[in-house]
């Protein structure tokens, strides 16, 4: 739950000046999570190890892509590897792309809120 609210808060802060419809922003945000209903607060316990918290990259991939598209509209400098988004979960370099995506999110959150971000347990910005 905390990660969801933090991502929502950061997105709101970084898109304040955009003329984009807030409902569209929420739709982009909802795609980052496996929910039965279009709601950030509806977390079914059976979905706890799905989405960005899924154990495998293949399972996380569609939600990582959704996170990428959400963050892509943020008008801040992106890492040099930003454009290397894989088209398929079997694409080479997917793990590197995921790590860079998470690092970008974590650093951006820290830059705007002055504290570390909370992440789903399977997302890590560190090399393993």
Short mmCIF file of N, CA and C in Angstrom, two decimals:
data_model
loop_
_atom_site.label_atom_id
_atom_site.label_comp_id
_atom_site.label_asym_id
_atom_site.label_seq_id
_atom_site.Cartn_x
_atom_site.Cartn_y
_atom_site.Cartn_z
N UNK A 1 0.82 -1.19 0.00
CA UNK A 1 0.00 0.00 0.00
C UNK A 1 0.87 1.26 0.00
N UNK A 2 1.92 1.27 0.82
CA UNK A 2 2.74 2.47 0.89
C UNK A 2 3.38 2.81 -0.45
N UNK A 3 3.87 1.80 -1.15
CA UNK A 3 4.47 2.04 -2.46
C UNK A 3 3.45 2.67 -3.40
N UNK A 4 2.24 2.18 -3.38
CA UNK A 4 1.19 2.72 -4.26
C UNK A 4 0.96 4.21 -3.99
N UNK A 5 0.85 4.56 -2.70
CA UNK A 5 0.59 5.96 -2.36
C UNK A 5 1.79 6.84 -2.65
N UNK A 6 2.98 6.30 -2.45
CA UNK A 6 4.17 7.09 -2.76
C UNK A 6 4.29 7.34 -4.26
N UNK A 7 4.03 6.32 -5.07
CA UNK A 7 4.08 6.50 -6.52
C UNK A 7 3.03 7.51 -6.96
N UNK A 8 1.85 7.42 -6.41
CA UNK A 8 0.77 8.36 -6.71
C UNK A 8 1.19 9.79 -6.34
N UNK A 9 1.76 9.96 -5.16
CA UNK A 9 2.18 11.29 -4.69
C UNK A 9 3.28 11.87 -5.57
N UNK A 10 4.23 11.04 -5.93
CA UNK A 10 5.32 11.52 -6.78
C UNK A 10 4.79 11.89 -8.17
N UNK A 11 3.91 11.08 -8.70
CA UNK A 11 3.33 11.39 -10.01
C UNK A 11 2.56 12.71 -9.94
N UNK A 12 1.80 12.91 -8.91
CA UNK A 12 1.04 14.17 -8.75
C UNK A 12 1.98 15.36 -8.70
N UNK A 13 3.06 15.22 -7.95
CA UNK A 13 4.01 16.32 -7.81
C UNK A 13 4.68 16.64 -9.14
N UNK A 14 5.04 15.62 -9.89
CA UNK A 14 5.79 15.83 -11.13
C UNK A 14 4.91 16.17 -12.34
N UNK A 15 3.62 16.03 -12.20
CA UNK A 15 2.73 16.32 -13.34
C UNK A 15 1.76 17.45 -13.02
N UNK A 16 2.05 18.22 -12.00
CA UNK A 16 1.17 19.33 -11.61
C UNK A 16 0.84 20.27 -12.76
N UNK A 17 1.83 20.62 -13.55
CA UNK A 17 1.63 21.58 -14.62
C UNK A 17 1.12 21.01 -15.92
N UNK A 18 1.01 19.71 -16.00
CA UNK A 18 0.54 19.10 -17.24
C UNK A 18 -0.95 19.37 -17.45
N UNK A 19 -1.32 19.56 -18.68
CA UNK A 19 -2.72 19.77 -18.99
C UNK A 19 -3.47 18.45 -19.15
N UNK A 20 -2.72 17.37 -19.02
CA UNK A 20 -3.31 16.03 -19.17
C UNK A 20 -4.40 15.81 -18.12
N UNK A 21 -5.43 15.15 -18.50
CA UNK A 21 -6.55 14.85 -17.64
C UNK A 21 -6.11 13.96 -16.46
N UNK A 22 -6.55 14.31 -15.26
CA UNK A 22 -6.21 13.53 -14.06
C UNK A 22 -6.72 12.09 -14.15
N UNK A 23 -7.85 11.89 -14.81
CA UNK A 23 -8.37 10.53 -14.96
C UNK A 23 -7.43 9.69 -15.82
N UNK A 24 -6.84 10.31 -16.81
CA UNK A 24 -5.86 9.60 -17.64
C UNK A 24 -4.63 9.23 -16.81
N UNK A 25 -4.18 10.14 -15.97
CA UNK A 25 -3.02 9.86 -15.09
C UNK A 25 -3.35 8.69 -14.17
N UNK A 26 -4.55 8.69 -13.61
CA UNK A 26 -4.95 7.59 -12.73
C UNK A 26 -5.00 6.28 -13.49
N UNK A 27 -5.46 6.32 -14.70
CA UNK A 27 -5.50 5.10 -15.53
C UNK A 27 -4.09 4.56 -15.74
N UNK A 28 -3.13 5.44 -16.02
CA UNK A 28 -1.73 5.02 -16.17
C UNK A 28 -1.21 4.40 -14.86
N UNK A 29 -1.59 5.01 -13.76
CA UNK A 29 -1.16 4.51 -12.45
C UNK A 29 -1.76 3.14 -12.15
N UNK A 30 -3.03 2.95 -12.42
CA UNK A 30 -3.69 1.67 -12.15
C UNK A 30 -3.05 0.52 -12.92
N UNK A 31 -2.53 0.80 -14.09
CA UNK A 31 -1.90 -0.25 -14.90
C UNK A 31 -0.63 -0.79 -14.25
N UNK A 32 -0.09 -0.08 -13.29
CA UNK A 32 1.13 -0.52 -12.60
C UNK A 32 0.84 -1.60 -11.56
N UNK A 33 -0.44 -1.85 -11.30
CA UNK A 33 -0.81 -2.76 -10.22
C UNK A 33 -1.88 -3.76 -10.66
N UNK A 34 -1.79 -4.99 -10.16
CA UNK A 34 -2.84 -5.98 -10.45
C UNK A 34 -4.01 -5.78 -9.49
N UNK A 35 -5.02 -5.10 -9.92
CA UNK A 35 -6.18 -4.86 -9.07
C UNK A 35 -7.43 -5.39 -9.76
N UNK A 36 -8.36 -5.80 -8.95
CA UNK A 36 -9.64 -6.26 -9.49
C UNK A 36 -10.52 -5.06 -9.83
N UNK A 37 -10.32 -3.98 -9.12
CA UNK A 37 -11.11 -2.77 -9.30
C UNK A 37 -10.16 -1.61 -9.53
N UNK A 38 -10.63 -0.58 -10.15
CA UNK A 38 -9.81 0.61 -10.41
C UNK A 38 -9.72 1.44 -9.13
N UNK A 39 -8.85 0.98 -8.23
CA UNK A 39 -8.72 1.64 -6.94
C UNK A 39 -7.36 1.31 -6.33
N UNK A 40 -6.66 2.31 -5.84
CA UNK A 40 -5.35 2.07 -5.23
C UNK A 40 -5.46 1.38 -3.88
N UNK A 41 -6.56 1.56 -3.20
CA UNK A 41 -6.69 1.01 -1.85
C UNK A 41 -7.24 -0.40 -1.82
N UNK A 42 -7.65 -0.94 -2.95
CA UNK A 42 -8.18 -2.29 -2.99
C UNK A 42 -7.04 -3.26 -3.27
N UNK A 43 -6.55 -3.88 -2.22
CA UNK A 43 -5.45 -4.84 -2.35
C UNK A 43 -5.94 -6.18 -1.83
N UNK A 44 -6.19 -7.08 -2.72
CA UNK A 44 -6.63 -8.42 -2.35
C UNK A 44 -5.40 -9.22 -1.92
N UNK A 45 -5.43 -9.86 -0.75
CA UNK A 45 -4.28 -10.64 -0.28
C UNK A 45 -3.82 -11.71 -1.28
N UNK A 46 -4.73 -12.21 -2.09
CA UNK A 46 -4.33 -13.24 -3.07
C UNK A 46 -3.45 -12.65 -4.17
N UNK A 47 -3.38 -11.33 -4.28
CA UNK A 47 -2.56 -10.68 -5.30
C UNK A 47 -1.23 -10.16 -4.73
N UNK A 48 -0.92 -10.54 -3.50
CA UNK A 48 0.26 -10.00 -2.82
C UNK A 48 1.57 -10.27 -3.56
N UNK A 49 1.70 -11.42 -4.21
CA UNK A 49 2.94 -11.75 -4.91
C UNK A 49 2.75 -11.71 -6.43
N UNK A 50 2.02 -10.70 -6.86
CA UNK A 50 1.79 -10.50 -8.29
C UNK A 50 2.21 -9.08 -8.65
N UNK A 51 2.13 -8.76 -9.93
CA UNK A 51 2.48 -7.41 -10.36
C UNK A 51 3.96 -7.12 -10.14
N UNK A 52 4.27 -5.96 -9.59
CA UNK A 52 5.66 -5.58 -9.33
C UNK A 52 6.28 -6.41 -8.21
N UNK A 53 5.47 -7.10 -7.45
CA UNK A 53 5.97 -7.96 -6.37
C UNK A 53 6.08 -9.42 -6.79
N UNK A 54 5.86 -9.71 -8.06
CA UNK A 54 5.96 -11.08 -8.55
C UNK A 54 7.40 -11.58 -8.48
N UNK A 55 7.58 -12.87 -8.28
CA UNK A 55 8.95 -13.40 -8.11
C UNK A 55 9.78 -13.45 -9.39
N UNK A 56 9.15 -13.45 -10.56
CA UNK A 56 9.95 -13.56 -11.79
C UNK A 56 9.82 -12.30 -12.64
N UNK A 57 10.87 -12.05 -13.41
CA UNK A 57 10.87 -10.90 -14.31
C UNK A 57 9.73 -11.01 -15.33
N UNK A 58 9.48 -12.19 -15.84
CA UNK A 58 8.41 -12.39 -16.83
C UNK A 58 7.05 -11.94 -16.27
N UNK A 59 6.80 -12.24 -14.99
CA UNK A 59 5.54 -11.85 -14.36
C UNK A 59 5.50 -10.35 -14.07
N UNK A 60 6.65 -9.77 -13.73
CA UNK A 60 6.72 -8.34 -13.43
C UNK A 60 6.70 -7.47 -14.68
N UNK A 61 7.13 -8.02 -15.81
CA UNK A 61 7.38 -7.25 -17.01
C UNK A 61 6.23 -6.33 -17.44
N UNK A 62 4.98 -6.80 -17.54
CA UNK A 62 3.91 -5.89 -17.97
C UNK A 62 3.71 -4.71 -17.01
N UNK A 63 3.94 -4.95 -15.73
CA UNK A 63 3.76 -3.89 -14.74
C UNK A 63 4.96 -2.94 -14.75
N UNK A 64 6.14 -3.48 -15.03
CA UNK A 64 7.31 -2.62 -15.20
C UNK A 64 7.14 -1.72 -16.42
N UNK A 65 6.57 -2.27 -17.49
CA UNK A 65 6.29 -1.45 -18.67
C UNK A 65 5.29 -0.35 -18.34
N UNK A 66 4.28 -0.67 -17.56
CA UNK A 66 3.30 0.34 -17.16
C UNK A 66 3.97 1.43 -16.32
N UNK A 67 4.86 1.03 -15.42
CA UNK A 67 5.60 2.00 -14.60
C UNK A 67 6.48 2.87 -15.49
N UNK A 68 7.12 2.26 -16.47
CA UNK A 68 7.95 2.99 -17.42
C UNK A 68 7.12 4.05 -18.16
N UNK A 69 5.95 3.69 -18.67
CA UNK A 69 5.12 4.64 -19.40
C UNK A 69 4.59 5.74 -18.49
N UNK A 70 4.29 5.41 -17.25
CA UNK A 70 3.87 6.44 -16.30
C UNK A 70 5.00 7.45 -16.08
N UNK A 71 6.20 6.94 -15.80
CA UNK A 71 7.34 7.82 -15.50
C UNK A 71 7.88 8.52 -16.74
N UNK A 72 7.63 7.97 -17.91
CA UNK A 72 8.14 8.56 -19.14
C UNK A 72 7.60 9.97 -19.37
N UNK A 73 6.41 10.25 -18.88
CA UNK A 73 5.82 11.56 -19.07
C UNK A 73 6.32 12.60 -18.06
N UNK A 74 7.06 12.16 -17.08
CA UNK A 74 7.62 13.11 -16.12
C UNK A 74 8.66 13.97 -16.83
N UNK A 75 8.53 15.25 -16.72
CA UNK A 75 9.41 16.17 -17.42
C UNK A 75 10.67 16.45 -16.61
N UNK A 76 11.44 15.41 -16.40
CA UNK A 76 12.73 15.49 -15.72
C UNK A 76 13.72 14.66 -16.52
N UNK A 77 15.02 14.92 -16.39
CA UNK A 77 16.00 14.15 -17.16
C UNK A 77 15.94 12.66 -16.82
N UNK A 78 15.99 11.86 -17.86
CA UNK A 78 15.96 10.40 -17.71
C UNK A 78 17.38 9.85 -17.87
N UNK A 79 17.65 8.66 -17.34
CA UNK A 79 18.97 8.05 -17.51
C UNK A 79 19.25 7.76 -19.00
N UNK A 80 20.52 7.62 -19.31
CA UNK A 80 20.91 7.37 -20.70
C UNK A 80 20.34 6.05 -21.23
N UNK A 81 20.04 5.12 -20.35
CA UNK A 81 19.51 3.81 -20.76
C UNK A 81 17.99 3.82 -20.89
N UNK A 82 17.36 4.96 -20.69
CA UNK A 82 15.90 5.04 -20.64
C UNK A 82 15.24 4.47 -21.89
N UNK A 83 15.80 4.75 -23.03
CA UNK A 83 15.19 4.33 -24.29
C UNK A 83 15.39 2.84 -24.58
N UNK A 84 16.11 2.14 -23.74
CA UNK A 84 16.40 0.72 -23.96
C UNK A 84 15.30 -0.18 -23.40
N UNK A 85 14.09 0.27 -23.38
CA UNK A 85 12.98 -0.52 -22.87
C UNK A 85 12.79 -1.77 -23.73
N UNK A 86 12.88 -2.96 -23.13
CA UNK A 86 12.70 -4.18 -23.93
C UNK A 86 11.26 -4.32 -24.41
N UNK A 87 11.10 -4.94 -25.54
CA UNK A 87 9.76 -5.15 -26.11
C UNK A 87 9.12 -6.45 -25.61
N UNK A 88 9.93 -7.32 -25.08
CA UNK A 88 9.45 -8.63 -24.65
C UNK A 88 10.23 -9.03 -23.41
N UNK A 89 9.62 -9.80 -22.54
CA UNK A 89 10.30 -10.18 -21.30
C UNK A 89 11.51 -11.07 -21.53
N UNK A 90 11.63 -11.67 -22.70
CA UNK A 90 12.80 -12.49 -23.01
C UNK A 90 13.92 -11.70 -23.67
N UNK A 91 13.71 -10.41 -23.90
CA UNK A 91 14.73 -9.57 -24.53
C UNK A 91 15.97 -9.52 -23.66
N UNK A 92 17.15 -9.55 -24.29
CA UNK A 92 18.37 -9.44 -23.49
C UNK A 92 18.45 -8.07 -22.82
N UNK A 93 19.01 -8.06 -21.65
CA UNK A 93 19.19 -6.80 -20.91
C UNK A 93 17.98 -6.39 -20.09
N UNK A 94 16.97 -7.23 -20.01
CA UNK A 94 15.77 -6.88 -19.24
C UNK A 94 16.07 -6.62 -17.78
N UNK A 95 16.95 -7.42 -17.20
CA UNK A 95 17.29 -7.23 -15.79
C UNK A 95 17.99 -5.89 -15.57
N UNK A 96 18.85 -5.52 -16.51
CA UNK A 96 19.54 -4.23 -16.42
C UNK A 96 18.55 -3.08 -16.54
N UNK A 97 17.62 -3.22 -17.48
CA UNK A 97 16.58 -2.20 -17.68
C UNK A 97 15.73 -2.06 -16.42
N UNK A 98 15.34 -3.17 -15.82
CA UNK A 98 14.54 -3.13 -14.59
C UNK A 98 15.31 -2.41 -13.48
N UNK A 99 16.57 -2.76 -13.32
CA UNK A 99 17.39 -2.13 -12.28
C UNK A 99 17.49 -0.62 -12.51
N UNK A 100 17.73 -0.20 -13.76
CA UNK A 100 17.85 1.23 -14.06
C UNK A 100 16.52 1.96 -13.85
N UNK A 101 15.42 1.30 -14.19
CA UNK A 101 14.10 1.87 -13.99
C UNK A 101 13.84 2.11 -12.50
N UNK A 102 14.18 1.12 -11.69
CA UNK A 102 13.96 1.22 -10.25
C UNK A 102 14.89 2.28 -9.65
N UNK A 103 16.13 2.31 -10.08
CA UNK A 103 17.06 3.34 -9.60
C UNK A 103 16.54 4.74 -9.91
N UNK A 104 16.03 4.92 -11.12
CA UNK A 104 15.48 6.23 -11.50
C UNK A 104 14.33 6.60 -10.58
N UNK A 105 13.42 5.66 -10.34
CA UNK A 105 12.29 5.94 -9.45
C UNK A 105 12.76 6.29 -8.04
N UNK A 106 13.66 5.49 -7.50
CA UNK A 106 14.14 5.69 -6.13
C UNK A 106 14.83 7.05 -5.99
N UNK A 107 15.71 7.40 -6.95
CA UNK A 107 16.41 8.67 -6.88
C UNK A 107 15.45 9.85 -7.04
N UNK A 108 14.50 9.70 -7.95
CA UNK A 108 13.53 10.78 -8.16
C UNK A 108 12.68 10.99 -6.92
N UNK A 109 12.26 9.89 -6.30
CA UNK A 109 11.47 10.00 -5.07
C UNK A 109 12.28 10.72 -4.00
N UNK A 110 13.54 10.32 -3.83
CA UNK A 110 14.39 10.95 -2.82
C UNK A 110 14.58 12.44 -3.12
N UNK A 111 14.81 12.77 -4.39
CA UNK A 111 15.01 14.16 -4.78
C UNK A 111 13.82 15.05 -4.44
N UNK A 112 12.62 14.49 -4.47
CA UNK A 112 11.42 15.29 -4.25
C UNK A 112 10.83 15.18 -2.85
N UNK A 113 11.16 14.12 -2.12
CA UNK A 113 10.59 13.96 -0.78
C UNK A 113 11.65 13.89 0.32
N UNK A 114 12.91 13.79 -0.06
CA UNK A 114 13.99 13.82 0.93
C UNK A 114 14.11 12.59 1.81
N UNK A 115 13.58 11.48 1.36
CA UNK A 115 13.71 10.22 2.10
C UNK A 115 13.65 9.07 1.13
N UNK A 116 14.13 7.89 1.55
CA UNK A 116 14.09 6.73 0.65
C UNK A 116 12.65 6.31 0.32
N UNK A 117 12.48 5.80 -0.85
CA UNK A 117 11.17 5.29 -1.28
C UNK A 117 10.95 3.88 -0.74
N UNK A 118 9.71 3.53 -0.56
CA UNK A 118 9.33 2.17 -0.23
C UNK A 118 9.11 1.43 -1.54
N UNK A 119 9.62 0.21 -1.64
CA UNK A 119 9.50 -0.59 -2.85
C UNK A 119 8.89 -1.95 -2.55
N UNK A 120 8.20 -2.54 -3.53
CA UNK A 120 7.81 -3.94 -3.37
C UNK A 120 9.07 -4.78 -3.18
N UNK A 121 9.00 -5.83 -2.42
CA UNK A 121 10.20 -6.57 -2.01
C UNK A 121 10.99 -7.16 -3.17
N UNK A 122 10.41 -7.36 -4.34
CA UNK A 122 11.16 -7.94 -5.45
C UNK A 122 11.90 -6.90 -6.28
N UNK A 123 11.58 -5.63 -6.12
CA UNK A 123 12.26 -4.58 -6.87
C UNK A 123 13.45 -4.09 -6.05
N UNK A 124 14.61 -4.11 -6.63
CA UNK A 124 15.79 -3.65 -5.93
C UNK A 124 16.65 -2.81 -6.88
N UNK A 125 17.13 -1.67 -6.44
CA UNK A 125 17.97 -0.85 -7.32
C UNK A 125 19.43 -1.29 -7.30
N UNK A 126 19.76 -2.34 -6.56
CA UNK A 126 21.15 -2.78 -6.42
C UNK A 126 21.45 -3.94 -7.35
N UNK A 127 22.71 -4.09 -7.70
CA UNK A 127 23.17 -5.26 -8.44
C UNK A 127 23.21 -6.43 -7.46
N UNK A 128 22.77 -7.57 -7.91
CA UNK A 128 22.81 -8.74 -7.03
C UNK A 128 23.94 -9.64 -7.43
#
